[in-house]
């Protein structure tokens, strides 16, 4: 399939609201489902040859970060010179969301896209480094906060998605062994390191 997201609007509030209203459809595996939705993107890039490693950190505050060394999220500069990032967090992934033919994640649930993670998290910080520059953007319950923050010093490319699941919508806890077991599905594709911070 061609386009993954519509660039017509940076935010689809109806889509985000729908996810939150139907949170139970996406959280049968608890926070693990959100981790798997994030992991699926750098794994896609690994299949294409642009990502060679992924690191998942379970932070002491209950948040999770997924970092990779891929090409980074597509960014475009509009006619006014304003940088726009592909709206992966706040709009639906047209390839997967609500589709009967969506591929399955390692936990057996149909892939729905990273907007599910943004909508069901208290916050997400999306950090992106591409050959042409880097930036960071914060989202709260799926909604972008402020403008892209420029990141100087491009030593490498890659993406970090750091999020904290909303416990009111995503019950349960997350263990490193659980993530490692699920990540074994990608063992032949890309190395995935899973680390748990001590409290």
Coordinates of N, CA and C in Angstrom, one line a residue:
X1 N 0.9 -1.2 0.0 CA 0.0 0.0 0.0 C 0.9 1.2 0.0
X2 N 0.5 2.3 -0.6 CA 1.3 3.5 -0.7 C 1.3 4.3 0.5
X3 N 0.5 5.4 0.6 CA 0.6 6.4 1.7 C 0.2 5.7 3.0
X4 N 1.0 6.0 4.0 CA 0.7 5.5 5.3 C -0.2 6.4 6.2
X5 N -0.1 7.7 6.0 CA -0.9 8.6 6.7 C -1.3 9.8 5.8
X6 N -2.4 10.4 6.1 CA -2.8 11.6 5.4 C -2.0 12.8 5.9
X7 N -1.4 13.7 5.1 CA -0.8 14.9 5.5 C -1.7 16.1 5.5
X8 N -3.0 15.9 5.3 CA -3.9 17.0 5.2 C -4.1 17.7 6.5
X9 N -4.0 17.0 7.6 CA -4.1 17.6 8.9 C -3.2 17.0 9.9
X10 N -2.5 17.8 10.8 CA -1.6 17.2 11.7 C -2.3 16.4 12.9
X11 N -3.6 16.6 13.1 CA -4.3 16.0 14.2 C -5.7 15.6 13.7
X12 N -6.1 14.4 14.1 CA -7.4 13.9 13.8 C -8.1 13.6 15.2
X13 N -8.7 14.6 15.8 CA -9.2 14.4 17.1 C -10.3 13.4 17.2
X14 N -11.1 13.2 16.1 CA -12.2 12.2 16.2 C -11.5 10.8 16.3
X15 N -10.4 10.6 15.6 CA -9.7 9.3 15.6 C -9.2 9.1 17.0
X16 N -8.5 10.1 17.6 CA -8.0 9.9 18.9 C -9.1 9.6 20.0
X17 N -10.2 10.3 19.8 CA -11.3 10.1 20.8 C -11.9 8.7 20.6
X18 N -11.9 8.2 19.4 CA -12.5 6.9 19.2 C -11.6 5.9 19.8
X19 N -10.3 6.0 19.7 CA -9.4 5.1 20.4 C -9.6 5.1 21.9
X20 N -9.7 6.3 22.5 CA -9.8 6.4 23.9 C -11.2 5.8 24.4
X21 N -12.2 6.0 23.6 CA -13.6 5.5 23.9 C -13.6 3.9 23.9
X22 N -12.7 3.4 23.0 CA -12.7 1.9 22.8 C -11.4 1.4 23.3
X23 N -10.8 1.9 24.4 CA -9.5 1.5 24.8 C -9.4 0.0 25.1
X24 N -10.5 -0.6 25.5 CA -10.4 -2.0 25.8 C -10.1 -2.9 24.6
X25 N -10.4 -2.4 23.4 CA -10.1 -3.2 22.2 C -8.6 -3.3 22.0
X26 N -7.8 -2.3 22.6 CA -6.4 -2.2 22.3 C -5.5 -2.6 23.5
X27 N -6.1 -3.0 24.6 CA -5.3 -3.2 25.8 C -5.5 -4.5 26.4
X28 N -6.0 -5.5 25.7 CA -6.2 -6.8 26.3 C -4.8 -7.4 26.8
X29 N -3.7 -7.0 26.2 CA -2.4 -7.4 26.7 C -1.8 -6.4 27.6
X30 N -2.5 -5.4 28.0 CA -2.0 -4.3 28.9 C -1.0 -3.5 28.1
X31 N 0.0 -2.9 28.9 CA 1.0 -2.0 28.3 C 1.8 -2.7 27.2
X32 N 1.9 -4.0 27.2 CA 2.7 -4.7 26.2 C 2.2 -4.4 24.8
X33 N 0.9 -4.3 24.6 CA 0.4 -4.0 23.3 C 0.9 -2.6 22.8
X34 N 1.0 -1.6 23.7 CA 1.5 -0.4 23.2 C 3.0 -0.5 22.8
X35 N 3.8 -1.2 23.6 CA 5.2 -1.4 23.2 C 5.3 -2.1 21.8
X36 N 4.5 -3.1 21.6 CA 4.5 -3.8 20.3 C 4.1 -2.9 19.1
X37 N 3.1 -2.0 19.4 CA 2.7 -1.1 18.3 C 3.9 -0.2 17.9
X38 N 4.7 0.3 18.9 CA 5.8 1.1 18.6 C 6.9 0.3 18.0
X39 N 7.2 -0.8 18.5 CA 8.3 -1.7 17.9 C 8.1 -2.0 16.5
X40 N 6.8 -2.2 16.1 CA 6.5 -2.6 14.7 C 7.1 -1.6 13.7
X41 N 7.2 -0.4 14.0 CA 7.7 0.6 13.0 C 9.2 0.4 12.7
X42 N 10.1 0.4 13.8 CA 11.5 0.2 13.4 C 11.8 -1.2 12.9
X43 N 10.9 -2.2 13.3 CA 11.1 -3.5 12.7 C 10.8 -3.4 11.2
X44 N 9.8 -2.7 10.8 CA 9.5 -2.4 9.3 C 10.8 -1.9 8.7
X45 N 11.4 -0.9 9.3 CA 12.6 -0.3 8.7 C 13.8 -1.3 8.7
X46 N 13.8 -2.2 9.7 CA 14.9 -3.2 9.6 C 14.7 -4.1 8.5
X47 N 13.5 -4.4 8.2 CA 13.2 -5.3 7.0 C 13.6 -4.6 5.7
X48 N 13.5 -3.2 5.7 CA 13.9 -2.5 4.5 C 15.4 -2.2 4.5
X49 N 16.1 -2.5 5.6 CA 17.5 -2.4 5.7 C 18.0 -1.1 6.3
X50 N 17.1 -0.3 6.9 CA 17.6 1.0 7.4 C 17.7 1.1 8.9
X51 N 17.3 0.0 9.6 CA 17.5 0.0 11.0 C 18.3 -1.3 11.4
X52 N 19.3 -1.2 12.2 CA 20.1 -2.3 12.6 C 20.1 -2.7 14.0
X53 N 19.5 -1.8 14.9 CA 19.3 -2.2 16.3 C 18.2 -1.4 16.9
X54 N 17.6 -2.0 17.9 CA 16.5 -1.3 18.7 C 16.8 -1.5 20.2
X55 N 16.5 -0.5 21.0 CA 16.7 -0.6 22.4 C 15.4 -0.2 23.1
X56 N 14.9 -1.0 23.9 CA 13.6 -0.8 24.7 C 14.1 -0.6 26.2
X57 N 13.7 0.5 26.8 CA 14.0 0.7 28.2 C 12.6 0.9 29.0
X58 N 12.5 0.1 30.0 CA 11.4 0.2 30.9 C 11.9 1.1 32.1
X59 N 11.4 2.4 32.1 CA 11.8 3.4 33.1 C 11.2 3.2 34.4
X60 N 11.8 3.7 35.5 CA 11.3 3.5 36.8 C 10.0 4.2 37.1
X61 N 9.7 5.3 36.3 CA 8.5 6.0 36.4 C 7.3 5.4 35.7
X62 N 7.5 4.2 35.2 CA 6.4 3.5 34.5 C 6.3 3.8 33.0
X63 N 7.2 4.7 32.5 CA 7.2 5.0 31.1 C 8.1 4.0 30.3
X64 N 8.1 4.0 29.0 CA 8.8 3.1 28.2 C 9.4 3.9 27.0
X65 N 10.7 3.7 26.7 CA 11.2 4.3 25.5 C 11.7 3.2 24.5
X66 N 11.5 3.5 23.3 CA 11.9 2.6 22.2 C 12.8 3.4 21.2
X67 N 14.1 3.1 21.2 CA 15.0 3.8 20.4 C 15.6 3.0 19.2
X68 N 15.8 3.6 18.1 CA 16.4 2.8 17.0 C 17.4 3.7 16.2
X69 N 18.1 3.1 15.3 CA 19.1 3.8 14.6 C 18.7 3.9 13.1
X70 N 17.4 4.0 12.8 CA 16.9 4.0 11.5 C 17.0 5.4 10.8
X71 N 16.2 5.6 9.8 CA 16.3 6.8 9.0 C 15.6 8.0 9.6
X72 N 14.7 7.7 10.6 CA 13.9 8.8 11.2 C 12.6 9.0 10.5
X73 N 11.7 9.7 11.2 CA 10.4 9.9 10.6 C 10.4 11.0 9.6
X74 N 9.7 10.8 8.5 CA 9.7 11.8 7.4 C 9.3 13.1 7.9
X75 N 10.0 14.2 7.4 CA 9.7 15.6 7.7 C 9.8 16.4 6.5
X76 N 8.8 17.2 6.3 CA 8.7 18.1 5.1 C 8.7 19.5 5.5
X77 N 9.2 20.4 4.7 CA 9.2 21.8 4.9 C 8.2 22.5 4.0
X78 N 7.2 23.2 4.6 CA 6.2 23.8 3.7 C 6.6 25.0 3.0
X79 N 5.7 25.7 2.3 CA 6.1 26.9 1.5 C 6.5 28.0 2.3
X80 N 6.1 28.0 3.6 CA 6.5 29.1 4.5 C 7.8 28.8 5.3
X81 N 8.4 27.7 5.0 CA 9.6 27.3 5.6 C 9.4 26.6 7.0
X82 N 8.2 26.2 7.3 CA 7.9 25.5 8.5 C 8.0 24.0 8.4
X83 N 8.7 23.4 9.3 CA 8.9 21.9 9.2 C 7.6 21.2 9.7
X84 N 7.2 20.2 8.9 CA 6.1 19.4 9.3 C 6.5 17.9 9.3
X85 N 6.1 17.3 10.3 CA 6.5 15.8 10.4 C 5.3 15.0 10.0
X86 N 5.6 13.9 9.4 CA 4.5 13.0 9.1 C 3.6 12.7 10.3
X87 N 2.3 13.0 10.3 CA 1.5 12.9 11.5 C 1.2 11.5 12.0
X88 N 2.2 10.8 12.3 CA 2.0 9.4 12.7 C 1.3 9.2 14.1
X89 N 1.6 10.2 15.0 CA 1.0 10.1 16.3 C -0.4 10.4 16.4
X90 N -0.9 11.4 15.7 CA -2.2 12.0 15.9 C -3.2 11.7 14.8
X91 N -2.8 10.9 13.8 CA -3.8 10.5 12.8 C -3.6 9.0 12.5
X92 N -4.6 8.4 11.9 CA -4.6 7.0 11.7 C -3.6 6.5 10.7
X93 N -3.1 5.3 10.9 CA -2.2 4.7 10.0 C -3.2 4.0 9.0
X94 N -3.2 4.4 7.8 CA -4.2 4.0 6.8 C -4.0 2.5 6.4
X95 N -2.8 2.0 6.7 CA -2.5 0.6 6.3 C -3.1 -0.4 7.3
X96 N -3.4 0.1 8.5 CA -3.7 -0.9 9.6 C -5.0 -0.6 10.4
X97 N -5.2 0.6 10.7 CA -6.3 0.9 11.7 C -7.6 0.5 11.1
X98 N -8.3 -0.3 11.9 CA -9.7 -0.7 11.5 C -9.8 -1.6 10.3
X99 N -8.7 -2.2 9.9 CA -8.7 -3.0 8.7 C -8.7 -4.5 9.1
X100 N -9.5 -5.3 8.4 CA -9.6 -6.7 8.7 C -8.4 -7.5 8.3
X101 N -7.6 -6.9 7.3 CA -6.4 -7.6 6.9 C -5.1 -7.1 7.5
X102 N -5.3 -6.4 8.6 CA -4.1 -5.9 9.3 C -3.2 -7.0 9.8
X103 N -1.9 -6.9 9.7 CA -1.0 -8.0 10.2 C -1.1 -8.1 11.7
X104 N -0.8 -9.3 12.2 CA -0.9 -9.5 13.7 C 0.5 -9.1 14.3
X105 N 0.4 -8.5 15.5 CA 1.5 -8.3 16.4 C 1.9 -9.6 17.1
X106 N 3.1 -9.6 17.7 CA 3.5 -10.9 18.3 C 2.6 -11.4 19.4
X107 N 1.7 -10.5 20.0 CA 0.8 -11.0 21.0 C -0.5 -11.5 20.4
X108 N -0.6 -11.5 19.1 CA -1.8 -12.0 18.4 C -2.8 -11.0 18.1
X109 N -2.7 -9.7 18.5 CA -3.6 -8.7 18.2 C -3.3 -8.0 16.9
X110 N -4.4 -7.5 16.2 CA -4.1 -6.9 14.9 C -3.4 -5.5 15.1
X111 N -2.5 -5.3 14.2 CA -1.7 -4.0 14.3 C -2.7 -2.9 14.0
X112 N -2.6 -1.8 14.8 CA -3.5 -0.6 14.6 C -2.8 0.7 14.3
X113 N -1.5 0.7 14.7 CA -0.7 1.9 14.4 C -0.3 2.7 15.7
X114 N 0.7 3.5 15.6 CA 1.2 4.2 16.7 C 0.3 5.3 17.3
X115 N -0.7 5.7 16.6 CA -1.7 6.6 17.1 C -2.4 6.0 18.3
X116 N -2.5 4.7 18.4 CA -3.1 4.1 19.5 C -2.3 4.3 20.8
X117 N -1.0 4.3 20.6 CA 0.0 4.5 21.7 C -0.2 6.0 22.2
X118 N -0.2 6.9 21.3 CA -0.3 8.3 21.7 C -1.7 8.6 22.4
X119 N -2.7 8.0 21.8 CA -4.1 8.3 22.4 C -4.2 7.7 23.8
X120 N -3.6 6.5 24.0 CA -3.7 5.8 25.3 C -2.6 6.1 26.3
X121 N -1.8 7.1 26.0 CA -0.7 7.4 26.9 C -0.9 8.8 27.5
X122 N -0.5 9.0 28.8 CA -0.5 10.3 29.4 C 0.3 11.3 28.6
X123 N 1.4 10.8 28.1 CA 2.3 11.7 27.3 C 3.2 10.8 26.4
X124 N 3.6 11.4 25.3 CA 4.6 10.8 24.4 C 5.6 11.9 24.0
X125 N 6.9 11.6 24.0 CA 7.9 12.5 23.4 C 8.5 11.7 22.3
X126 N 8.3 12.3 21.1 CA 8.8 11.7 19.8 C 10.1 12.5 19.4
X127 N 11.2 11.9 19.5 CA 12.5 12.5 19.1 C 13.0 11.9 17.8
X128 N 13.3 12.7 16.9 CA 13.6 12.3 15.5 C 14.9 12.9 15.0
X129 N 15.8 12.1 14.5 CA 17.0 12.6 13.9 C 17.1 12.0 12.5
X130 N 17.1 13.0 11.5 CA 17.3 12.6 10.1 C 18.5 13.3 9.6
X131 N 18.9 12.9 8.4 CA 20.1 13.5 7.8 C 20.0 15.0 7.7
X132 N 18.8 15.5 7.5 CA 18.6 16.9 7.3 C 18.4 17.7 8.6
X133 N 18.3 17.0 9.7 CA 18.1 17.7 11.0 C 17.3 16.9 12.0
X134 N 17.3 17.4 13.2 CA 16.6 16.7 14.3 C 15.6 17.6 15.0
X135 N 14.7 16.9 15.6 CA 13.6 17.7 16.4 C 13.0 16.7 17.4
X136 N 12.3 17.4 18.3 CA 11.5 16.6 19.3 C 10.1 17.2 19.5
X137 N 9.1 16.4 19.7 CA 7.7 16.9 19.9 C 7.1 16.1 21.0
X138 N 6.4 16.8 21.9 CA 5.7 16.2 23.0 C 4.2 16.2 22.6
X139 N 3.6 15.0 23.0 CA 2.1 14.9 22.9 C 1.5 14.5 24.2
X140 N 0.3 15.0 24.5 CA -0.4 14.6 25.7 C -1.7 14.1 25.3
X141 N -1.9 12.8 25.6 CA -3.2 12.1 25.2 C -3.4 12.2 23.7
X142 N -2.4 12.2 23.0 CA -2.5 12.2 21.5 C -2.3 13.5 20.9
X143 N -2.4 14.6 21.6 CA -2.4 15.9 21.1 C -1.1 16.6 21.2
X144 N -0.6 17.1 20.0 CA 0.8 17.7 20.1 C 0.8 19.0 20.9
X145 N 1.9 19.2 21.7 CA 2.0 20.3 22.6 C 3.1 21.2 22.0
X146 N 2.7 22.4 21.6 CA 3.7 23.4 21.1 C 4.2 23.0 19.7
X147 N 5.4 23.5 19.4 CA 6.0 23.3 18.0 C 7.1 22.3 18.1
X148 N 7.6 21.9 17.0 CA 8.8 21.1 17.0 C 10.0 21.8 17.6
X149 N 10.7 21.1 18.5 CA 11.9 21.6 19.1 C 13.1 21.1 18.3
X150 N 13.9 22.1 17.8 CA 15.0 21.7 17.0 C 16.1 21.1 17.9
X151 N 16.8 20.0 17.4 CA 17.9 19.4 18.1 C 19.1 19.6 17.3
X152 N 20.1 20.2 17.9 CA 21.4 20.5 17.2 C 22.3 19.2 17.2
X153 N 23.3 19.2 16.4 CA 24.3 18.2 16.4 C 23.9 16.9 15.9
X154 N 23.7 16.7 14.6 CA 23.3 15.4 14.0 C 24.5 14.5 13.9
X155 N 24.7 13.7 14.9 CA 25.8 12.7 14.8 C 25.3 11.4 14.2
X156 N 24.0 11.2 14.2 CA 23.5 9.9 13.7 C 22.0 10.1 13.4
X157 N 21.4 9.2 12.8 CA 19.9 9.2 12.5 C 19.2 8.2 13.4
X158 N 17.9 8.4 13.6 CA 17.2 7.4 14.4 C 16.0 8.1 15.0
X159 N 15.2 7.3 15.8 CA 14.0 7.7 16.4 C 13.9 7.2 17.8
X160 N 13.4 8.0 18.7 CA 13.1 7.6 20.1 C 11.6 7.9 20.3
X161 N 10.9 6.9 20.7 CA 9.5 7.2 21.2 C 9.4 6.8 22.6
X162 N 9.2 7.8 23.5 CA 9.2 7.7 24.9 C 7.7 8.0 25.4
X163 N 7.1 7.0 26.0 CA 5.7 7.2 26.4 C 5.4 6.6 27.8
X164 N 4.3 7.2 28.4 CA 3.8 6.6 29.6 C 2.4 6.3 29.5
X165 N 2.0 5.0 29.5 CA 0.6 4.6 29.3 C -0.2 5.2 30.4
X166 N -1.4 5.5 30.0 CA -2.4 6.1 31.0 C -3.0 4.9 31.8
X167 N -2.7 4.8 33.1 CA -3.2 3.7 33.8 C -4.7 3.6 33.9
X168 N -5.4 4.7 33.7 CA -6.9 4.6 33.7 C -7.4 3.9 32.5
X169 N -6.6 3.9 31.4 CA -7.1 3.3 30.2 C -6.3 2.0 29.8
X170 N -5.1 1.9 30.4 CA -4.3 0.7 30.1 C -3.8 0.1 31.4
X171 N -4.7 -0.8 31.9 CA -4.4 -1.4 33.2 C -3.2 -2.4 33.1
X172 N -2.6 -2.7 34.3 CA -1.6 -3.7 34.3 C -0.2 -3.1 34.3
X173 N 0.8 -4.0 34.5 CA 2.2 -3.5 34.6 C 3.0 -4.2 33.4
X174 N 4.2 -3.9 33.3 CA 5.0 -4.4 32.2 C 6.3 -4.9 32.8
X175 N 6.7 -6.1 32.4 CA 8.0 -6.7 32.9 C 8.9 -6.9 31.7
X176 N 10.2 -6.7 32.0 CA 11.2 -6.9 30.9 C 11.2 -8.2 30.3
X177 N 11.0 -9.3 31.0 CA 10.9 -10.6 30.5 C 9.8 -10.8 29.5
X178 N 8.7 -10.1 29.8 CA 7.5 -10.2 28.9 C 7.8 -9.5 27.6
X179 N 8.5 -8.4 27.6 CA 8.8 -7.7 26.4 C 9.9 -8.5 25.6
X180 N 10.8 -9.1 26.3 CA 11.9 -9.9 25.6 C 11.2 -11.1 24.9
X181 N 10.3 -11.7 25.6 CA 9.6 -12.9 25.0 C 8.9 -12.5 23.8
X182 N 8.2 -11.4 23.8 CA 7.4 -10.9 22.6 C 8.4 -10.5 21.5
X183 N 9.5 -9.9 21.9 CA 10.5 -9.5 20.9 C 11.2 -10.6 20.1
X184 N 11.1 -11.8 20.7 CA 11.7 -13.0 20.0 C 11.1 -13.2 18.7
X185 N 9.9 -12.7 18.4 CA 9.2 -12.8 17.1 C 10.1 -12.2 16.0
X186 N 10.9 -11.2 16.5 CA 11.7 -10.4 15.5 C 13.2 -10.8 15.6
X187 N 13.5 -11.9 16.2 CA 14.9 -12.3 16.4 C 15.7 -12.4 15.1
X188 N 15.0 -12.9 14.1 CA 15.7 -13.1 12.8 C 15.7 -11.8 12.0
X189 N 15.2 -10.7 12.5 CA 15.1 -9.5 11.7 C 16.0 -8.4 12.2
X190 N 16.0 -8.2 13.5 CA 16.8 -7.1 14.1 C 17.1 -7.4 15.6
X191 N 18.3 -7.1 16.1 CA 18.5 -7.3 17.5 C 17.7 -6.3 18.3
X192 N 17.0 -6.7 19.4 CA 16.2 -5.9 20.2 C 16.7 -6.1 21.7
X193 N 17.3 -5.0 22.2 CA 17.8 -5.1 23.6 C 16.6 -4.5 24.5
X194 N 16.4 -5.2 25.6 CA 15.3 -4.8 26.5 C 16.0 -4.6 27.9
X195 N 15.8 -3.4 28.5 CA 16.5 -3.0 29.7 C 15.4 -2.5 30.7
X196 N 15.5 -2.9 32.0 CA 14.6 -2.3 33.0 C 15.4 -1.5 34.0
X197 N 15.0 -0.3 34.2 CA 15.7 0.6 35.2 C 15.3 0.1 36.5
X198 N 16.2 0.2 37.5 CA 15.8 -0.1 38.9 C 15.2 1.1 39.5
X199 N 14.2 0.8 40.4 CA 13.5 1.9 41.1 C 14.4 2.7 42.0

